[in-house]
C-alpha positions as a LaTeX table, in Angstrom:
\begin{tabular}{lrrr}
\hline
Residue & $x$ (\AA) & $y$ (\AA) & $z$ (\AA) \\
\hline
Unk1 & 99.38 & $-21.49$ & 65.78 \\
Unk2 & 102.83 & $-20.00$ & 64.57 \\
Unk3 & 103.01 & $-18.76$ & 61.22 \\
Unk4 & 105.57 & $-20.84$ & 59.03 \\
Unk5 & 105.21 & $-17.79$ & 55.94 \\
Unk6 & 108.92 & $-17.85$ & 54.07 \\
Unk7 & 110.74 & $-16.09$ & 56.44 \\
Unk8 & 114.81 & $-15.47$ & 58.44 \\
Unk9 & 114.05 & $-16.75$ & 61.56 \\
Unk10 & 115.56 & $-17.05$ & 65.24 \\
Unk11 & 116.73 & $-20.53$ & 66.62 \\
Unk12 & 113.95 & $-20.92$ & 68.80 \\
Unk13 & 111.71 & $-19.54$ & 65.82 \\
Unk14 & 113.02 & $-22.42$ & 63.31 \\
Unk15 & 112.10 & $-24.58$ & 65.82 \\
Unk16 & 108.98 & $-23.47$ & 66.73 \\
Unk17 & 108.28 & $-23.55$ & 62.63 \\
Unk18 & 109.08 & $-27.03$ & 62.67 \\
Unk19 & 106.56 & $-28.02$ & 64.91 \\
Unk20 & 104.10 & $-26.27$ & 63.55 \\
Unk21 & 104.91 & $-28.03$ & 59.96 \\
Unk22 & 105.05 & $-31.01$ & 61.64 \\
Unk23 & 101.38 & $-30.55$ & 63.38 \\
Unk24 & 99.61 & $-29.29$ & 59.75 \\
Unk25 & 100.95 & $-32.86$ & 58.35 \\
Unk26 & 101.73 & $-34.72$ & 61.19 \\
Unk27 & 99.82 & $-38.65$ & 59.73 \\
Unk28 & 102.39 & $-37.91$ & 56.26 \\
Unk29 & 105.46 & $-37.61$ & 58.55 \\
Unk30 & 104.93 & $-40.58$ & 60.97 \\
Unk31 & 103.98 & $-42.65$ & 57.97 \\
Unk32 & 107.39 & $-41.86$ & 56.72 \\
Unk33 & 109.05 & $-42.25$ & 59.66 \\
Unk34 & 107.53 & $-45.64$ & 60.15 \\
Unk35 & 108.76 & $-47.09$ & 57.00 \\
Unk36 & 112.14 & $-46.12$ & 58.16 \\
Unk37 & 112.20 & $-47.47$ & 61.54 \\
Unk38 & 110.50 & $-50.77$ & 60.77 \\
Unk39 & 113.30 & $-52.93$ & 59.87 \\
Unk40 & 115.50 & $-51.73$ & 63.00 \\
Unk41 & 112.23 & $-52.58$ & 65.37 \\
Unk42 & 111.77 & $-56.04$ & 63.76 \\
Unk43 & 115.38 & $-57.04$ & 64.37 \\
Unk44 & 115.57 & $-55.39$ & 67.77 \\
Unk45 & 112.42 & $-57.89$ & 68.89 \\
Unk46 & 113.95 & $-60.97$ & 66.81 \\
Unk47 & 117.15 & $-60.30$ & 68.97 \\
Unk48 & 115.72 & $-60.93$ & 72.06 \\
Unk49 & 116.52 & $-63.54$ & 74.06 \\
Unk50 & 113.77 & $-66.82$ & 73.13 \\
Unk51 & 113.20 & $-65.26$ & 69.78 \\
Unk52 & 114.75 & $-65.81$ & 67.01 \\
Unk53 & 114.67 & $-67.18$ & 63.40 \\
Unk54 & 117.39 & $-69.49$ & 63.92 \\
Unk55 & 120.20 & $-66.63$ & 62.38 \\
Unk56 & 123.14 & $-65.82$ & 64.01 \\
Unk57 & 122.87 & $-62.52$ & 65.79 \\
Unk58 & 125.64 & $-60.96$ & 63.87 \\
Unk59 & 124.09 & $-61.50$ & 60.61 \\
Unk60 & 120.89 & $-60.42$ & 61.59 \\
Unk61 & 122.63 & $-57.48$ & 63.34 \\
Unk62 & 124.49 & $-56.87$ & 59.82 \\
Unk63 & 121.20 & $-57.23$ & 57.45 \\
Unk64 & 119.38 & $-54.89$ & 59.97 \\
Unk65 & 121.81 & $-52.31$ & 59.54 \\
Unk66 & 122.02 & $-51.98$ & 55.60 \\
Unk67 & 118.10 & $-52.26$ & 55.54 \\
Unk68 & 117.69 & $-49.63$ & 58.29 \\
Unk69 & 120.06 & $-47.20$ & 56.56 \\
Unk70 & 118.80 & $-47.33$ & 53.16 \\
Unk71 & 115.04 & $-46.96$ & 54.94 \\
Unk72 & 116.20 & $-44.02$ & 56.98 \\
Unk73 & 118.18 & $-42.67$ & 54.26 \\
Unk74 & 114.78 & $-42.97$ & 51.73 \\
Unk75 & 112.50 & $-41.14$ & 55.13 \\
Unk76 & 114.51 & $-38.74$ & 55.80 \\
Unk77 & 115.02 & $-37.70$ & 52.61 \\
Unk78 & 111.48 & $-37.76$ & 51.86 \\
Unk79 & 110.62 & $-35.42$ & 54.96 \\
Unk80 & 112.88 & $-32.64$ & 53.70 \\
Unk81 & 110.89 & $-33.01$ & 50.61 \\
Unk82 & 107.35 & $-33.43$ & 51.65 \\
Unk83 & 108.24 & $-30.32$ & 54.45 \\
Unk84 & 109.72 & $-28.23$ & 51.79 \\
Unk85 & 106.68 & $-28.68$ & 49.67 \\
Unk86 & 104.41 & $-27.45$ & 52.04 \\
Unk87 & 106.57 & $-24.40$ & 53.68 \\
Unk88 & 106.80 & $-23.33$ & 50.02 \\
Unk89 & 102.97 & $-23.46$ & 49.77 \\
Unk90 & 103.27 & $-26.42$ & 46.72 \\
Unk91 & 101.03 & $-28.95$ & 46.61 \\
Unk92 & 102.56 & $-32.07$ & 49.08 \\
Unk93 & 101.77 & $-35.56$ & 47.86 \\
Unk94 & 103.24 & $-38.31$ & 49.54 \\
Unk95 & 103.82 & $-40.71$ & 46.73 \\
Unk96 & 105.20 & $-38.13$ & 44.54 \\
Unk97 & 107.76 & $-37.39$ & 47.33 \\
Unk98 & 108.96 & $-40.58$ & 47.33 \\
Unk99 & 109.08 & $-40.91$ & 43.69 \\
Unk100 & 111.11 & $-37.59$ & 43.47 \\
Unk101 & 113.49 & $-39.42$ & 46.02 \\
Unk102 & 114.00 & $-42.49$ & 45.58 \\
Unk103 & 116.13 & $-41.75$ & 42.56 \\
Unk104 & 118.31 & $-39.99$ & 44.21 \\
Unk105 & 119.18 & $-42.75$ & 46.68 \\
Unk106 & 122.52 & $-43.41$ & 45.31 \\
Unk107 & 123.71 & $-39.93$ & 45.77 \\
Unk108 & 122.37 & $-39.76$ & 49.53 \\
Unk109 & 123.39 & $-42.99$ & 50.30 \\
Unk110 & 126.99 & $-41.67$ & 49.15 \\
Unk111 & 127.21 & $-38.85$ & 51.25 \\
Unk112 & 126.09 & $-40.12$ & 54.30 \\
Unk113 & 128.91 & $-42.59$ & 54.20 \\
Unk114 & 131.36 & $-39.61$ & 53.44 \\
Unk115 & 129.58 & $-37.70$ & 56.63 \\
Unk116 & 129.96 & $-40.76$ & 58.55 \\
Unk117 & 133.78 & $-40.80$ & 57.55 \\
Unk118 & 133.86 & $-36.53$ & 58.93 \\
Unk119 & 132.29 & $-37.45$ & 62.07 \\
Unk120 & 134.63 & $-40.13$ & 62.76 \\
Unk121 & 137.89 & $-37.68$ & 62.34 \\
Unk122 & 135.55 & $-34.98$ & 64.58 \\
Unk123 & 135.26 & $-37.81$ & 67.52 \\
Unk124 & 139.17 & $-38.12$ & 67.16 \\
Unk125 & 139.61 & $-34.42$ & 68.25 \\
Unk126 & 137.81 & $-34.30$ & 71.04 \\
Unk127 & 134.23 & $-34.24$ & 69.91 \\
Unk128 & 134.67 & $-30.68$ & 68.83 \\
Unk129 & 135.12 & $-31.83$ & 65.02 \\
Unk130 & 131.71 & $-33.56$ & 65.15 \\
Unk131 & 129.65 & $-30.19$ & 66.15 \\
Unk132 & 131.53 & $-28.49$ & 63.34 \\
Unk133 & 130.88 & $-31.51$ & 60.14 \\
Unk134 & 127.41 & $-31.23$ & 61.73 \\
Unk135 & 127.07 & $-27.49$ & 61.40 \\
Unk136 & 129.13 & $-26.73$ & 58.21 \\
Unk137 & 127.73 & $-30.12$ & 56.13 \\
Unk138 & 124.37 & $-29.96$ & 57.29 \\
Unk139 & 122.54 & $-28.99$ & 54.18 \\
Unk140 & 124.24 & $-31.73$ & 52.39 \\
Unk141 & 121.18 & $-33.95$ & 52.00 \\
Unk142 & 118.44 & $-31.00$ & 51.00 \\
Unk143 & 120.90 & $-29.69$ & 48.51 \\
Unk144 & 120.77 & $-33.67$ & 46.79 \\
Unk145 & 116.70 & $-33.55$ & 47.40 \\
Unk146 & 115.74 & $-30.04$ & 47.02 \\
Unk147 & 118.43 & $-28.82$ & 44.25 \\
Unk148 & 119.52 & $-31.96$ & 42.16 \\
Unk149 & 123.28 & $-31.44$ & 43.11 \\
Unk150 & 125.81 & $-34.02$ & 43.02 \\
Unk151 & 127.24 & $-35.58$ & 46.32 \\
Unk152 & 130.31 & $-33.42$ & 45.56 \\
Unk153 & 128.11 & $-30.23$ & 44.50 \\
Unk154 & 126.03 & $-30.98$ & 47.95 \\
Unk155 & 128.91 & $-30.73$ & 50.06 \\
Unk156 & 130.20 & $-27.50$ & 48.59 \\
Unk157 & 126.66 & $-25.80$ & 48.41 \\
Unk158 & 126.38 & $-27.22$ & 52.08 \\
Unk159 & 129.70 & $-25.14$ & 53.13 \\
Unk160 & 128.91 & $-22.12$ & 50.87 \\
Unk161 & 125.17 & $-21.37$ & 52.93 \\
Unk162 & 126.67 & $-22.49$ & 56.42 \\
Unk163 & 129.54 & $-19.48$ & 56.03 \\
Unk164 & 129.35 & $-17.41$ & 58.36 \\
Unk165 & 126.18 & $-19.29$ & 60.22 \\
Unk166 & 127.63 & $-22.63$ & 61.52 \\
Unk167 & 127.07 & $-21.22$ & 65.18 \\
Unk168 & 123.40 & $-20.09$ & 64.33 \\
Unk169 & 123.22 & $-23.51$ & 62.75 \\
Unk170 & 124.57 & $-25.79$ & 65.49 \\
Unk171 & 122.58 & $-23.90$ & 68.26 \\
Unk172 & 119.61 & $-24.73$ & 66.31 \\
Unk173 & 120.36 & $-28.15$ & 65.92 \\
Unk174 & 121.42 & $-28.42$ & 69.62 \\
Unk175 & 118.24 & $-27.01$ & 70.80 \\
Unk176 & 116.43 & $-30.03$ & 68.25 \\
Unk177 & 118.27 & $-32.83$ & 70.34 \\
Unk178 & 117.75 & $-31.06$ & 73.77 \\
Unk179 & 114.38 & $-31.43$ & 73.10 \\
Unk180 & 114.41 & $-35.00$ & 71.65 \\
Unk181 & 116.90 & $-36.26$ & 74.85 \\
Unk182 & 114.93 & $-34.56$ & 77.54 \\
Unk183 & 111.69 & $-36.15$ & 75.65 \\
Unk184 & 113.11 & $-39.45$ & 75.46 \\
Unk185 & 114.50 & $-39.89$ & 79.05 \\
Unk186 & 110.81 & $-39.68$ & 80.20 \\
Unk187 & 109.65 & $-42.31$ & 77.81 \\
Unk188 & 112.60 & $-44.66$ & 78.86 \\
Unk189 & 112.08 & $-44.24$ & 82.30 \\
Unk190 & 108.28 & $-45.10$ & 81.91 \\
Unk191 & 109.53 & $-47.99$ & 79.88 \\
Unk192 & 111.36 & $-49.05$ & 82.87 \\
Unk193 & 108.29 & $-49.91$ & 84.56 \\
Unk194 & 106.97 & $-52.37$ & 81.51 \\
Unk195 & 109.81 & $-54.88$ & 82.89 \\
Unk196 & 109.59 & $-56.08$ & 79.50 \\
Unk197 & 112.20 & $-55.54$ & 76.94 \\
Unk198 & 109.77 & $-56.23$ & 73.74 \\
Unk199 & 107.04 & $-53.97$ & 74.94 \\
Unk200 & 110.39 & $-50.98$ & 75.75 \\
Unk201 & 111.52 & $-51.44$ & 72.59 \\
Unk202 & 108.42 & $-51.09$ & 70.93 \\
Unk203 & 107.54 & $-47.91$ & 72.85 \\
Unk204 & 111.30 & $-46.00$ & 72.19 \\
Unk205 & 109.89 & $-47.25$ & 68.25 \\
Unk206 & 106.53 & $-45.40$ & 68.89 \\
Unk207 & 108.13 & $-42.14$ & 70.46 \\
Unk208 & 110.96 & $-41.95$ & 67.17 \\
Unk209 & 108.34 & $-42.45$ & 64.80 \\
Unk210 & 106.01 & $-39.41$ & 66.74 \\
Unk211 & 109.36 & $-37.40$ & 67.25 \\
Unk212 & 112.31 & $-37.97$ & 64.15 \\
Unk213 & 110.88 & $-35.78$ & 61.48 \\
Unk214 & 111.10 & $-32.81$ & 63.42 \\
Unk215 & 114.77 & $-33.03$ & 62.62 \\
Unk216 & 114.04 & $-33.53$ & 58.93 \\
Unk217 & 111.38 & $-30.38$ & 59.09 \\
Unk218 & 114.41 & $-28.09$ & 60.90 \\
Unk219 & 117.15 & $-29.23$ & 58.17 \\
Unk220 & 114.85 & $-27.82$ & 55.72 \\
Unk221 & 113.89 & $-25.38$ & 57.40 \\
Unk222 & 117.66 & $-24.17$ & 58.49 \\
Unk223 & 118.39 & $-24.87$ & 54.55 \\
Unk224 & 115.81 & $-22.47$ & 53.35 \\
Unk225 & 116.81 & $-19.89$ & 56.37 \\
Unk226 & 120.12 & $-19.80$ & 55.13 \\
Unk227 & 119.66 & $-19.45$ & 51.79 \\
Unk228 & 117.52 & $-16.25$ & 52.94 \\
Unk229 & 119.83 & $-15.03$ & 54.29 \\
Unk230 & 122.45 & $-15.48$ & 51.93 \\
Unk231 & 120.77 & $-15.19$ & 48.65 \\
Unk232 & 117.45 & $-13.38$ & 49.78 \\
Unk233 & 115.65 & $-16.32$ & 48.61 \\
Unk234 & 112.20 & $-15.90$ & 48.01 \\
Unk235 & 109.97 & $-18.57$ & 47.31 \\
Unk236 & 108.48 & $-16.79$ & 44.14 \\
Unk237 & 111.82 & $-15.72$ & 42.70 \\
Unk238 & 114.15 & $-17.18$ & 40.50 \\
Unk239 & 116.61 & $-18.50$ & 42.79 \\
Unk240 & 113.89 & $-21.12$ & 43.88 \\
Unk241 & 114.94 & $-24.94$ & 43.17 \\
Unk242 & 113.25 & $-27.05$ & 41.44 \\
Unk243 & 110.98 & $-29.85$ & 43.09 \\
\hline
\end{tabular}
């Protein structure tokens, strides 16, 4: 099993420690996870064609959307919490998390919708601007859960530990969705031989809930990785945050 000890690590090594985080908690994570994606699979099966409860699509479309993103917001949130817990060797409790986050919803909320904004502009210059809001902003969120900052505070603590280690950061990232995409064509081309569009959808549910909080485990994991090697954080220092 690969040691996840406090540690600068590789990009293959961060994600090699997210798995293993993942696999010493794995029943927390998918419970999260679940909460998050429940709402989106409910609407996706209530817009099929037969079933319905008499809304119009669009407004069911709409509702689905606002629940989904304040659900995703709270689980994804609460993985870089609950994963941060145990890589620091605290004691991980899953209602705790999501009492410590939950609070901080307005702040998250915020700055997703300001990220959202970024990666819009980084689609309008060729796609390039995207890789770089997703390398230099992509602390934002554990610097809300893990460090109590502002949404204005998270964005500038976000740019201050990605200096100098947005291409470290990116690659890392990169190498979490390679993973994910190359996983995921296999489970939509099984789904293809279902032939039915309830039972696909409720598979590509099944394989996000298994598979999204590895990219909540490598955030944190990039976060504290950076701050190693910026600060030489150590997890028994003063520089730790508060949890």
């Amino acid at each position: 099993m690969t040691e996840v000890r406090l540690r600068a690590r590789t990009v293959s090594e961060l994600v090699d420690a997210a798995f293993a985080l993942y696999r010493q908690d794995s029943g927390q994570y998918m419970l999260l996870t679940a909460f998050a994606i429940t709402p989106q699979l409910i609407t996706s099966i209530l817009l099929q064609p037969g079933v319905g409860l008499g809304l119009g699509t669009t407004l069911v479309a709409i509702i689905s959307l606002l629940v989904s993103g304040f659900t995703y917001t709270v689980g994804g949130a609460a993985i870089i919490k609950f994963g941060a817990a145990v890589y620091l060797g605290d004691e991980a409790d899953l209602e705790a998390t999501l009492q410590a986050v939950i609070p901080k919803i307005g702040p998250i909320l915020w700055a997703g919708f300001l990220k959202a904004l970024l990666y819009f502009v980084g689609f309008l210059f060729f796609f390039v601007g995207e890789f770089y809001v997703a390398a230099r902003y992509f602390a934002v969120t554990a610097a809300i859960v893990l460090e109590d900052a502002r949404t204005t505070q998270a964005f500038a603590r976000s740019t201050a530990l990605s200096n100098g280690r947005k291409r470290h950061i990116l690659n890392t990232l990169l190498l979490v969705w390679i993973i994910y995409a190359l996983l995921s064509a296999c489970i939509l081309f099984a789904s293809t031989l279902l032939k039915s569009q309830v039972l696909t959808i409720v598979l590509s549910s099944a394989y996000q809930i298994v598979a999204y909080p590895v990219f909540g485990l490598t955030t944190m994991l990039l976060y504290y990785d950076c701050r190693i090697r910026l600060e030489g954080f150590d997890a028994g220092g003063e520089s730790r945050p508060e949890h």
